[in-house]
Coordinates of C-alpha atoms in Angstrom, one line a residue:
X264 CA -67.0 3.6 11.7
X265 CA -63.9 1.5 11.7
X266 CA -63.9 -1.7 10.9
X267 CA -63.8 -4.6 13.0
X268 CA -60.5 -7.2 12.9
X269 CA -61.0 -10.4 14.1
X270 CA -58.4 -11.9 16.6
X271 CA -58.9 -15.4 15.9
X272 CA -55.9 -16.7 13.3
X273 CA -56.9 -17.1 10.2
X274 CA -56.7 -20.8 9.0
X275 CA -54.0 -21.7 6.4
X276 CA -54.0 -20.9 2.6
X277 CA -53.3 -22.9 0.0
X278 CA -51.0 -22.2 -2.2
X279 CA -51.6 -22.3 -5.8
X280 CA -49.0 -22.9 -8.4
X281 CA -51.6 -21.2 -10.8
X282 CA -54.1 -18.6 -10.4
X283 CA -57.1 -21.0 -9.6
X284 CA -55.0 -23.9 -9.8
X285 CA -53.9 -27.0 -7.0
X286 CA -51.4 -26.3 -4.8
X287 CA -50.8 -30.0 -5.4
X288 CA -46.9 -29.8 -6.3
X289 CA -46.2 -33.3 -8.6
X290 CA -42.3 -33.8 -10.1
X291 CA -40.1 -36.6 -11.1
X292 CA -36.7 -37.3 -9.8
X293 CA -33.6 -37.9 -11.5
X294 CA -30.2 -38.6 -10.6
X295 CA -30.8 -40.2 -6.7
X296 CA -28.8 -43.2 -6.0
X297 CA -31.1 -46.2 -4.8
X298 CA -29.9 -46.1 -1.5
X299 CA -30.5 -42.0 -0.7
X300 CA -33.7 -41.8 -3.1
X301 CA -34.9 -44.9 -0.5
X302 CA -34.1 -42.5 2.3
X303 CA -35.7 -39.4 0.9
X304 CA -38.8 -40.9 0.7
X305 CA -38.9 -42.6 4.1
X306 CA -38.0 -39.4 5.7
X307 CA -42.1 -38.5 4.9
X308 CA -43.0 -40.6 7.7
X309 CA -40.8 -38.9 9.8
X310 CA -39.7 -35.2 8.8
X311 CA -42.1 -32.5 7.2
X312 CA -39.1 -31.8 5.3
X313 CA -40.4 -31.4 1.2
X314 CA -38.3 -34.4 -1.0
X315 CA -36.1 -31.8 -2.3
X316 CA -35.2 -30.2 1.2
X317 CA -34.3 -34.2 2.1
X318 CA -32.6 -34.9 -0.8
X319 CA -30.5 -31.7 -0.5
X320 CA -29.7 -32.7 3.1
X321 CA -28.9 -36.6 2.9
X322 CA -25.5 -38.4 2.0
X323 CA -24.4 -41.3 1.6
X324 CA -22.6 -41.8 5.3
X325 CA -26.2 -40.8 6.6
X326 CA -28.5 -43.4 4.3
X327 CA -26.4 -46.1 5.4
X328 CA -26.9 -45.0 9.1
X329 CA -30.7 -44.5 8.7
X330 CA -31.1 -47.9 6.7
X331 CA -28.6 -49.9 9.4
X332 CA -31.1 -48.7 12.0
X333 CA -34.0 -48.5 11.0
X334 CA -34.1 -52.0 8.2
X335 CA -32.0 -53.7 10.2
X336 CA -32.0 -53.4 13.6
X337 CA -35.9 -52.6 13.5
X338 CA -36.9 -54.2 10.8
X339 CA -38.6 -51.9 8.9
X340 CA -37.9 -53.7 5.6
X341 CA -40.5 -51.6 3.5
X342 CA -38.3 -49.1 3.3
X343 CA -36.4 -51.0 0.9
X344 CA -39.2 -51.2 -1.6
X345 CA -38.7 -47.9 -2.3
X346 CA -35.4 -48.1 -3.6
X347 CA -34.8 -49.7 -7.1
X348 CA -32.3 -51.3 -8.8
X349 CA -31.3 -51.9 -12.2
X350 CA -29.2 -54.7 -13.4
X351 CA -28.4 -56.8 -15.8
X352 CA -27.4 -60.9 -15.7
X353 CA -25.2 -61.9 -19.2
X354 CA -24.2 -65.0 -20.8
X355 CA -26.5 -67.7 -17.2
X356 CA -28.3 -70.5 -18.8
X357 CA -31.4 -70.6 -19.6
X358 CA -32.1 -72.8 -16.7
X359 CA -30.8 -70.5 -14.4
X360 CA -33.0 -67.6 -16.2
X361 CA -36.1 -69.4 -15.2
X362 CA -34.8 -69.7 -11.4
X363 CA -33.7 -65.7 -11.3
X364 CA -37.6 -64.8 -12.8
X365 CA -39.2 -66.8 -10.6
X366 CA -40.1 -64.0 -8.4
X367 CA -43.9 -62.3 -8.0
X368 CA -42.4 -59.0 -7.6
X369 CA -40.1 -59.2 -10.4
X370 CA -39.7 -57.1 -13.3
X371 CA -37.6 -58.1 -16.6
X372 CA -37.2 -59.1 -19.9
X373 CA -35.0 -62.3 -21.3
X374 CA -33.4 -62.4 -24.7
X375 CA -36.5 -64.3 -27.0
X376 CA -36.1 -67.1 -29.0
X377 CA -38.1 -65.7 -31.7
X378 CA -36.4 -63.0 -33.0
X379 CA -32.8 -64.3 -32.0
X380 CA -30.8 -67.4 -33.7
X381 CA -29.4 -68.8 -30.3
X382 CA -27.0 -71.1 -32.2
X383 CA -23.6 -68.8 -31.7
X384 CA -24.5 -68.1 -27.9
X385 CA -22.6 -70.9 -26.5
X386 CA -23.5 -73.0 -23.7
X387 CA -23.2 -73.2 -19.5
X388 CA -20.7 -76.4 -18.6
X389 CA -21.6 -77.4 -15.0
X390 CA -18.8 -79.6 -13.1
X391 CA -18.7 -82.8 -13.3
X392 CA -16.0 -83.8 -11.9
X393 CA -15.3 -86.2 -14.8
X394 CA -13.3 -85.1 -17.7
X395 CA -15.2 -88.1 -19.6
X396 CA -18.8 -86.9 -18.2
X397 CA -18.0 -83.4 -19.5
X398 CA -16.6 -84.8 -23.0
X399 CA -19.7 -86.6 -23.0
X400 CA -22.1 -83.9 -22.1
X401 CA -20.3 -81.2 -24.6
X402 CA -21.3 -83.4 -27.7
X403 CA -24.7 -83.7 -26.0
X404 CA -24.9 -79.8 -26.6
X405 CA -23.3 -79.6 -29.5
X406 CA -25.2 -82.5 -31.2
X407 CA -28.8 -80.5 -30.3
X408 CA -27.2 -77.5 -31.8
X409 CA -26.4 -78.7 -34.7
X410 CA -30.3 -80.0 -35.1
X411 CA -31.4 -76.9 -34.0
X412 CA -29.8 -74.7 -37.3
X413 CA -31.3 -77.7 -39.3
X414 CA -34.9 -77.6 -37.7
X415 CA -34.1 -73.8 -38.4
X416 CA -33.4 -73.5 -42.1
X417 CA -35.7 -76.1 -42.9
X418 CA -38.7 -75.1 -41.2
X419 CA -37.9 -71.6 -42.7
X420 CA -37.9 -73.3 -46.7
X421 CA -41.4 -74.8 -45.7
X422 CA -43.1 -71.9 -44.4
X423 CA -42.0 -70.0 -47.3
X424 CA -43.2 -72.9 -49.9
X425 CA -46.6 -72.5 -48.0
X426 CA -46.8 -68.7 -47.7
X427 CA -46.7 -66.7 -50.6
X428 CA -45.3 -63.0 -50.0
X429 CA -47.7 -60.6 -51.2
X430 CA -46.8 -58.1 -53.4
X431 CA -46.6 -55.2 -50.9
X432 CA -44.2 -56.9 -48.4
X433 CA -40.9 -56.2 -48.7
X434 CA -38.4 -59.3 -48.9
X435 CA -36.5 -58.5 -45.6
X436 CA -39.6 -58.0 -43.8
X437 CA -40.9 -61.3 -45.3
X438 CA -38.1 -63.4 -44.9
X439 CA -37.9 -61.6 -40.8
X440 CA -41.7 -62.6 -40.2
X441 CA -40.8 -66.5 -41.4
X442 CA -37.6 -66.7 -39.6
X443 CA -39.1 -66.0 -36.4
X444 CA -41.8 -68.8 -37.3
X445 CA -39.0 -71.0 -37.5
X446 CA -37.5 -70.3 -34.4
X447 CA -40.4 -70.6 -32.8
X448 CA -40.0 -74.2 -34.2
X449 CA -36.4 -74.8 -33.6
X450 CA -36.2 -73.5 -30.2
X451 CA -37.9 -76.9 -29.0
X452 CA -34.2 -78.4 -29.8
X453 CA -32.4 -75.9 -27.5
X454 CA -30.8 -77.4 -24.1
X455 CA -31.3 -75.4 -20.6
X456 CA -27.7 -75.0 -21.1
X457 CA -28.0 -72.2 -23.5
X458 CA -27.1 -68.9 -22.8
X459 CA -29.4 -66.4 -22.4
X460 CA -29.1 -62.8 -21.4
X461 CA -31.3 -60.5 -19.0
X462 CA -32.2 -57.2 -17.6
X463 CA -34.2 -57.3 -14.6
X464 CA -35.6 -54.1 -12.5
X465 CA -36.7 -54.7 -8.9
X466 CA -36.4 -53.1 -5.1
X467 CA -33.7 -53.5 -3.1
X468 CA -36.2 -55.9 0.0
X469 CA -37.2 -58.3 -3.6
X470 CA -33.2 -58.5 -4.2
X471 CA -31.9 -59.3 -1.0
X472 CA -34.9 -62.0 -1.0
X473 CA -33.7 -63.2 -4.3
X474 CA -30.0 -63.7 -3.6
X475 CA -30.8 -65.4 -0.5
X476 CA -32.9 -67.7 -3.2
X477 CA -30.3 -68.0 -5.7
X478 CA -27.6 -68.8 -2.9
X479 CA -29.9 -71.8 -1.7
X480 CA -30.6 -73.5 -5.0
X481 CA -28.9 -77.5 -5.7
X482 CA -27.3 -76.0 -9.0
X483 CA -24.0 -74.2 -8.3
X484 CA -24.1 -71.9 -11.1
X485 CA -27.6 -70.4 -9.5
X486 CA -25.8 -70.4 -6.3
X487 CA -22.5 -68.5 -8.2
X488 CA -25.2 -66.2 -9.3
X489 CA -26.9 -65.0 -6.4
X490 CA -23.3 -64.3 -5.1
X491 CA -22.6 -62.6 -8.2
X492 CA -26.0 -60.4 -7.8
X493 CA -25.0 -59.4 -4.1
X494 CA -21.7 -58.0 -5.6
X495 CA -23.0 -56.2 -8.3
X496 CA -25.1 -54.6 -5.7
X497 CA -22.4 -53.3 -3.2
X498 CA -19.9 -52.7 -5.9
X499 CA -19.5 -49.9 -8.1
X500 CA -22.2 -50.1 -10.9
X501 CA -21.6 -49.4 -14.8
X502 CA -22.0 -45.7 -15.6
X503 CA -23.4 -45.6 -19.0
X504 CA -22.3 -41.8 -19.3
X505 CA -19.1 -42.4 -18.1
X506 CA -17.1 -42.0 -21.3
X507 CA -18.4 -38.3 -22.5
X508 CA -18.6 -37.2 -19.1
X509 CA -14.8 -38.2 -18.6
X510 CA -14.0 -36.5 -21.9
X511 CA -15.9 -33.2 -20.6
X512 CA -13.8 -33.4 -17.0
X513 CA -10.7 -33.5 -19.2
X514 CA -11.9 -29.4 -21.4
X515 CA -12.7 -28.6 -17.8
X516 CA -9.5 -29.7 -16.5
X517 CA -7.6 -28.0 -19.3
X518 CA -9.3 -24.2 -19.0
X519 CA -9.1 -24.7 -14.7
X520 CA -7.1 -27.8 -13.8
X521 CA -8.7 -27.5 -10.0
X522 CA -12.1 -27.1 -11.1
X523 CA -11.5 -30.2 -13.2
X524 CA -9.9 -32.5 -10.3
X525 CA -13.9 -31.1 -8.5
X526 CA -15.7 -31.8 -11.3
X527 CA -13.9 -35.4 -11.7
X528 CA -14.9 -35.9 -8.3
X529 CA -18.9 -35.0 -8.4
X530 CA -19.6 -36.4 -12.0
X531 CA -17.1 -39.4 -12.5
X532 CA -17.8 -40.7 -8.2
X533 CA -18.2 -44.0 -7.4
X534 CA -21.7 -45.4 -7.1
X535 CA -22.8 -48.4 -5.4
X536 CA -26.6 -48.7 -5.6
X537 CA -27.5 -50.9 -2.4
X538 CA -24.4 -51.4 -0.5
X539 CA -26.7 -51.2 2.8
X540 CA -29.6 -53.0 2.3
X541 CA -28.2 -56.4 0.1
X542 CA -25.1 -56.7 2.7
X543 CA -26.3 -59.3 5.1
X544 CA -28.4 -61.6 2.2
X545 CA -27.1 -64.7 2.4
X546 CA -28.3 -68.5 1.9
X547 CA -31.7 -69.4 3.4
X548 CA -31.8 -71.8 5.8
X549 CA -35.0 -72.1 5.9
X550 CA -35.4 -72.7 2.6
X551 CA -32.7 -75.8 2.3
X552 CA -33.8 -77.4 5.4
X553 CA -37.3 -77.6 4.1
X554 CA -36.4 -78.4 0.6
X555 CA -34.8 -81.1 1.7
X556 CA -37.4 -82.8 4.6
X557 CA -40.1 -82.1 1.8
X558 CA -38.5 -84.1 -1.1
X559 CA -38.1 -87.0 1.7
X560 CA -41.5 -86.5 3.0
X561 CA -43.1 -86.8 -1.0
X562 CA -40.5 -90.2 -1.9
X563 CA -41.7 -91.5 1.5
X564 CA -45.5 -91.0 0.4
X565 CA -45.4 -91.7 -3.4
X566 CA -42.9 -94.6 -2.6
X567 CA -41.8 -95.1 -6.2
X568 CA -45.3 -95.0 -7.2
X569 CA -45.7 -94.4 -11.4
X570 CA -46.6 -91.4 -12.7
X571 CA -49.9 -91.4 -14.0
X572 CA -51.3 -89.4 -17.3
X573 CA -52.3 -86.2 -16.6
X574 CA -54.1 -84.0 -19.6
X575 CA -52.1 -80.8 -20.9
X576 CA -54.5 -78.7 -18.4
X577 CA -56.4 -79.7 -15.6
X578 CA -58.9 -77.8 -13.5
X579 CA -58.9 -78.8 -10.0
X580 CA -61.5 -79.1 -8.2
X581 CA -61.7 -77.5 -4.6
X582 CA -61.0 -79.3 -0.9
X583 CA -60.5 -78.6 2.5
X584 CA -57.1 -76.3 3.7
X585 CA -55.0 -78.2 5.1
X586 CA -55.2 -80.8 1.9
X587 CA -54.3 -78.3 -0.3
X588 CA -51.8 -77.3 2.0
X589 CA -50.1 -80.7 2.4
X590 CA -50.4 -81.8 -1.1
X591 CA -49.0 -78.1 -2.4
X592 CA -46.0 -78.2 -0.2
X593 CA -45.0 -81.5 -1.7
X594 CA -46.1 -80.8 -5.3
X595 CA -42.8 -78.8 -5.6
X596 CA -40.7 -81.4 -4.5
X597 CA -41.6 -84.5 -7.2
X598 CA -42.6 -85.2 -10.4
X599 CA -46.4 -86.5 -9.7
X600 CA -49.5 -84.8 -11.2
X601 CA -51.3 -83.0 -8.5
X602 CA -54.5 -85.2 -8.7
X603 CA -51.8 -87.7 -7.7
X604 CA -50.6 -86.6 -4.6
X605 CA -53.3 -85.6 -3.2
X606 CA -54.9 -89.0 -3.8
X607 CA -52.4 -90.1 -1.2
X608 CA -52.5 -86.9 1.3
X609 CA -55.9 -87.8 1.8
X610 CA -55.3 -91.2 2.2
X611 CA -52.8 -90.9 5.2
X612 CA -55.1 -89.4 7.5
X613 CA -55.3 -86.1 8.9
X614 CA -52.4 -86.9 11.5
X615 CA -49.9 -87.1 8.6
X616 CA -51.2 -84.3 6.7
X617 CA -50.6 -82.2 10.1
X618 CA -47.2 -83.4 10.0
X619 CA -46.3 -82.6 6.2
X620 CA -47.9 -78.6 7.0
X621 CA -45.3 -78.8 10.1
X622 CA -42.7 -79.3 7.7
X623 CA -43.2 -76.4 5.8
X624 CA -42.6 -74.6 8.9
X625 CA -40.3 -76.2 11.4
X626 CA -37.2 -74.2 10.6
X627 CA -38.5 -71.2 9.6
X628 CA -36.5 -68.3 11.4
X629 CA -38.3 -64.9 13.0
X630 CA -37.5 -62.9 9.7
X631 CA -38.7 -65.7 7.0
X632 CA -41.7 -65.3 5.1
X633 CA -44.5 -68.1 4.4
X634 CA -43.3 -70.1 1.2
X635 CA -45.4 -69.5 -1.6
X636 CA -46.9 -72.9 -1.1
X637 CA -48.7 -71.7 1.7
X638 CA -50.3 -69.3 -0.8
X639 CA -53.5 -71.1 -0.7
X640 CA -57.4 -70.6 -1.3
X641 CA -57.5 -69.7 -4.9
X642 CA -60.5 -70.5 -6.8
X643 CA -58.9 -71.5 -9.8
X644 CA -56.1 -74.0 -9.6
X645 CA -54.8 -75.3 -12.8
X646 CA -52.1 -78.4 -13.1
X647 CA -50.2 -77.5 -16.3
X648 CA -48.1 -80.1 -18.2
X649 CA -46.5 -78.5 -20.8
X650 CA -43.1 -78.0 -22.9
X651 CA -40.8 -75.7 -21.3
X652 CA -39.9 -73.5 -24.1
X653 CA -44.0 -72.9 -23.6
X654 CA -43.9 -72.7 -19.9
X655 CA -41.1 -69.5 -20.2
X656 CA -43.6 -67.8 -21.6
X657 CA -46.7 -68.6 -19.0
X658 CA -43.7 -67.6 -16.0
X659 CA -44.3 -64.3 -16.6
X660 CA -47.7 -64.5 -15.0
X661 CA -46.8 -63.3 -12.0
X662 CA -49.6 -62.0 -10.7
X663 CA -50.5 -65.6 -10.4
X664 CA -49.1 -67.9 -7.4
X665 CA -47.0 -70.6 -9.3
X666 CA -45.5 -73.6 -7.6
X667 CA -42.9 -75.3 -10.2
X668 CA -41.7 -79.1 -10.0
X669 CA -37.9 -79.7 -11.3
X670 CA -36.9 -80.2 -14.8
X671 CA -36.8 -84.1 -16.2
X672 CA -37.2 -86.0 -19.2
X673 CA -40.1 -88.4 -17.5
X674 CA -42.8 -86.6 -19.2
X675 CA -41.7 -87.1 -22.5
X676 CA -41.6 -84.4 -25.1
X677 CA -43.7 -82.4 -27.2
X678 CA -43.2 -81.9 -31.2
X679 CA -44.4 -79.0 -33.5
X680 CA -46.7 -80.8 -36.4
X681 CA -44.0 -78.7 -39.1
X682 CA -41.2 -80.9 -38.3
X683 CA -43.2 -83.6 -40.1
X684 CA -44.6 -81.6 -42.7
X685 CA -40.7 -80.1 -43.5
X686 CA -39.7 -83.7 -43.1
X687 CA -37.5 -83.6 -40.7
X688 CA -39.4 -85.4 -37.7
X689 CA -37.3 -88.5 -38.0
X690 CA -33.9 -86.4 -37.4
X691 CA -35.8 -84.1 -34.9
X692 CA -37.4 -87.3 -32.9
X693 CA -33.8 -89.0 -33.1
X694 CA -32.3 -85.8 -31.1
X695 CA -35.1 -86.0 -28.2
X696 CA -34.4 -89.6 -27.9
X697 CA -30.6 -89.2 -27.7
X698 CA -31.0 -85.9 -25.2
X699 CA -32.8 -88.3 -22.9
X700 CA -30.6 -91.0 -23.2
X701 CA -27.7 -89.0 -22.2
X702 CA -29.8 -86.9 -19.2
X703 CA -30.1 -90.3 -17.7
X704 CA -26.4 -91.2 -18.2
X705 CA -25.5 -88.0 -17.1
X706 CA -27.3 -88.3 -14.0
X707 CA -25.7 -90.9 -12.8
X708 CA -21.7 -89.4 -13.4
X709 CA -21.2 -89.7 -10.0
X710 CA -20.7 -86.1 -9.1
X711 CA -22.2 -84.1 -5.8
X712 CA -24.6 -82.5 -8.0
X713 CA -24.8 -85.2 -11.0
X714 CA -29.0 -85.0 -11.0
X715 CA -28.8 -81.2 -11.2
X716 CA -25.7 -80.6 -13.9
X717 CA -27.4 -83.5 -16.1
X718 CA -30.4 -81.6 -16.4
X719 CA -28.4 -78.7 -18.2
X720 CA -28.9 -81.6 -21.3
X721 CA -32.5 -81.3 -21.3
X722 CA -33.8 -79.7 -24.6
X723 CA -36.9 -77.0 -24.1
X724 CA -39.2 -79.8 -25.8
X725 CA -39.7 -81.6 -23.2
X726 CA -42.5 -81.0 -20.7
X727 CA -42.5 -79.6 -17.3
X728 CA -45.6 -79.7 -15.0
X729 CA -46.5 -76.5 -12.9
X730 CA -49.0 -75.5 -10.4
X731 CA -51.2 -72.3 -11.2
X732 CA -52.7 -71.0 -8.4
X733 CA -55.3 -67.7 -9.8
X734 CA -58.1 -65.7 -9.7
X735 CA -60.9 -65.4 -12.3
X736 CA -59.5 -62.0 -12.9
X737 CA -56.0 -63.7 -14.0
X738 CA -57.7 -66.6 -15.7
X739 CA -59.7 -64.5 -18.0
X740 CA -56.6 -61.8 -18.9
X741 CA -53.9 -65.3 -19.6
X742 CA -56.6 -66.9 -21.5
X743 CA -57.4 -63.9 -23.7
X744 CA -53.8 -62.8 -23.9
X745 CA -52.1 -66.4 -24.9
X746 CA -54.5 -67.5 -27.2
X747 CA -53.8 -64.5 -30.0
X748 CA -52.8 -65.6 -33.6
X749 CA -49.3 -63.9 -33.0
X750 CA -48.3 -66.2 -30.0
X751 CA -46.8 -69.7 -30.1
X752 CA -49.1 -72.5 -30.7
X753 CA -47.5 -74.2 -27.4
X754 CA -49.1 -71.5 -25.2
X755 CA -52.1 -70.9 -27.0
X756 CA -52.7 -74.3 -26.5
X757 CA -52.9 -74.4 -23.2
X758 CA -54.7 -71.0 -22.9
X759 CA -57.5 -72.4 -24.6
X760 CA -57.5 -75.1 -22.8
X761 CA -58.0 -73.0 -19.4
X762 CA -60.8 -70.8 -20.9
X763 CA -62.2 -74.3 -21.8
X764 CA -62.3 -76.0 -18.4
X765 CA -63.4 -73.0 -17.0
X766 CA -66.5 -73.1 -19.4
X767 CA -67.4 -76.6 -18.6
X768 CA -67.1 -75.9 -14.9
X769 CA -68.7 -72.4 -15.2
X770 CA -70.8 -72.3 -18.4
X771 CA -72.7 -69.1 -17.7
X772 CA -69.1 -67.0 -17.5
X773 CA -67.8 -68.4 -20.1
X774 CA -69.5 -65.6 -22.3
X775 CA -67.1 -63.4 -20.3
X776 CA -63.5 -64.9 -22.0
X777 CA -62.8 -63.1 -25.4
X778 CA -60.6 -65.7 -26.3
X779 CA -59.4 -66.6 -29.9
X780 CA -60.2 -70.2 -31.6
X781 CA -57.0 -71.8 -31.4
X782 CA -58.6 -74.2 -34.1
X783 CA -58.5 -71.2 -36.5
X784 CA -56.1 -70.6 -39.3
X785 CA -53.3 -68.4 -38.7
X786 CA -52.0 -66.0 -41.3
X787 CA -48.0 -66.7 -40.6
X788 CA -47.5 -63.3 -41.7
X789 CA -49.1 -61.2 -39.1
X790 CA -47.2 -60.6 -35.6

């Protein structure tokens, strides 16, 4: 009997890439500029081609037409998360570090003022307009400097008088584990003005946001900077092969001068790694029209009201939206404790607090996004007044919503207890008072942007209040995380201090925080 053949198709096989195995194919790829690699992977939506078949296909000439049409024109800007960028920012301010990080989907790492003696990496000199206001503000700088190598070598010689090395650590490594110690002192003496240097990974949609950021800020070297970011993204980037490369072109060029004039032209090309999608970022409107009614709509409420204490952490407690709105969109305009301001939000009546939410959005344009003020609804909402050498390091909790206020002396200063016990807290108190003195004189140069450059004065001592806006998730990983023994005692302060305000407010999940006793000893020796 023959056997029977069915006529009905047989359904498709899977492929294995092993006898038994997936036909699940995984690789990496190397070697895609931004731009084409963004591309590639878009094409999934819309080709069955495989990534290598649309990688072998696209150029440049058609990733610019795809991206023109399809992130431009019809604004499918997610395509532009899937290219990303590399760059790095050398010799800004430290001030205008904390404006380029200030980003949620931001990725990067800053030179640290542990392990690095910032006292040879000179300073950002805004314009005054003034040649004496710039005199003036130069031996402002210079004068913390010189405090800061003090503070430095001094706090070094009393760590080491207190902290015998043991007898199986070398020297180097000793004297290395102290030093950073002491810059973790010292660095309360550096200005915002210092340089600072950074690296900073992101997608092309978080740059274009951030240059349209950077080109609306009140300080002109942030503004410089988001210019400067734009370019460096349309123009040709830094090739770190570039040199061996160029020597192998040259043997190529001497066995077959034609196949060297190819190879020149494949491996030494130009490459420009978003010239598309960063183009059109320019200042946001949105964002300085806002600014600008918000600061008048805070003066007008506060109306030179003073600022009253506020603890090093505070908990806040929960209330309707739209007062957490109002008082959240104004927060980031003043210098008032939260508590504060929304002591008078409630007091104006609901009709005002309508108006202060319509600020937030009266200008904002068919492509703008909500502000992060109107990031609202948190359960845990902490007020934070602390130094801003300390607050650097809580920034990088991005996974947090944080709403800063400005910089400013008004909060006064914080000191490390081993300026007294090295005995230098009369010279080290003398240079807050002086820094202060001379951010207020400053201030008042008479320049467009006299408020903003004077703040370039103001040492990393002094405090800084900021909004953090988190789940318990995020309380429980910064509260476990900051309050290590190898961490600065500034953060770890205020660490603690969240894990403790949660407990008093939630005392059966407190069990939950594996946080470290700040109260504890801490052997200066381990990192």
């Amino acid at each position: 009997m023959s056997e029977v053949i069915s006529a009905e198709p047989m359904p498709p096989q899977p492929i294995s890439t092993s006898a038994g195995g997936p036909s699940v194919e995984v690789f990496a790829i190397y070697g895609a500029e931004p731009e084409i690699q963004a591309y590639a992977m878009a094409k999934y939506s819309r080709s069955s081609l495989s990534m290598k078949e649309s990688l072998r296909e696209i150029t440049t000439q058609k990733a610019e037409k795809f991206l023109n049409t399809f992130y431009f024109q019809y604004g499918h800007r997610s395509i532009a998360d899937l290219a990303h960028i590399a760059l790095a920012i050398e010799r800004l301010s430290i001030l205008a570090a904390i404006v380029v990080a200030d980003e949620q989907r931001w990725d990067g790492q800053e030179r640290s003022t542990r392990y690095q003696d910032f006292r040879k990496s000179g300073y950002y000199t805004p314009n005054f307009e003034n040649a004496g206001a710039t005199a003036f503000y130069s031996e402002a700088i210079r004068s913390l400097f010189t405090v800061y190598e003090e503070v430095s070598q001094k706090s070094f010689e009393y760590l080491a008088s207190i902290t015998p090395r043991p007898a199986d650590m070398k020297n180097d490594a000793y004297e290395r584990t102290l030093r950073a110690r002491a810059f973790d002192i010292s660095r309360y003496l550096l200005p915002l003005a210092t340089n600072t240097s950074l690296g900073e990974i992101v997608n092309a949609r978080t740059l274009e946001t951030q240059v349209g950021h950077l080109l609306s800020q009140p300080h002109r070297e942030v503004r410089e900077l988001g210019a400067l970011l734009k370019k460096a993204a349309t123009s040709p980037a830094y090739n770190a092969n570039e040199d061996s490369l160029r020597a192998l072109v040259e043997r190529i060029r001497e066995v077959a001068p034609e196949l060297g004039d190819q190879a020149e032209r494949e491996l030494l090309r130009e490459v420009r790694v978003a010239p598309t999608l960063v183009k059109y970022a320019d200042p946001n409107q949105y964002e300085i029209d806002s600014r600008r009614e918000l600061q008048q709509a805070a003066a007008e409420l506060m109306r030179g009201a003073a600022i009253e204490p506020a603890p090093l952490v505070d908990l806040l407690d929960t209330e309707p939206l739209e007062i957490e709105l109002a008082t959240t969109l104004l927060y980031g305009h003043c210098h008032y404790s939260y508590r504060q301001i929304r002591k008078a939000v409630e007091a104006v009546g609901e009709a005002r607090r309508r108006e202060i939410i319509d600020l937030g959005l009266r200008h904002r344009g068919k492509h703008d996004e909500l502000p992060r003020s109107f990031s609202a609804g948190q359960e845990f909402r902490f007020d934070i007044l602390m130094d801003i050498g300390g607050f650097r390091d809580m920034h990088r909790h991005r996974r947090c919503v944080q709403i800063m206020q400005d910089f400013t002396t008004a909060h006064g200063y914080d000191a490390p207890p081993e300026v007294e016990a090295a005995g230098i807290g009369a010279n080290y108190g003398a240079a807050m008072q002086s820094a202060d003195a001379a951010v207020k004189k400053l201030a008042e140069a008479g320049s467009a942007e006299a408020r903003e450059s004077a703040q370039y004065a103001i040492p990393l001592a002094f405090r800084k209040r900021t909004l953090f806006k988190m789940d318990f998730a995020e309380a429980v990983y910064i509260s476990e995380l900051r309050t290590t023994p190898a961490g600065h005692a500034s953060y770890r302060n205020v660490a603690y201090a969240m894990y403790e305000a949660v407990a008093r407010q939630y005392p059966a999940l407190a069990k939950y925080f594996r946080v470290v006793d700040v109260r504890e000893p801490v052997d200066l020796l381990k990192r």
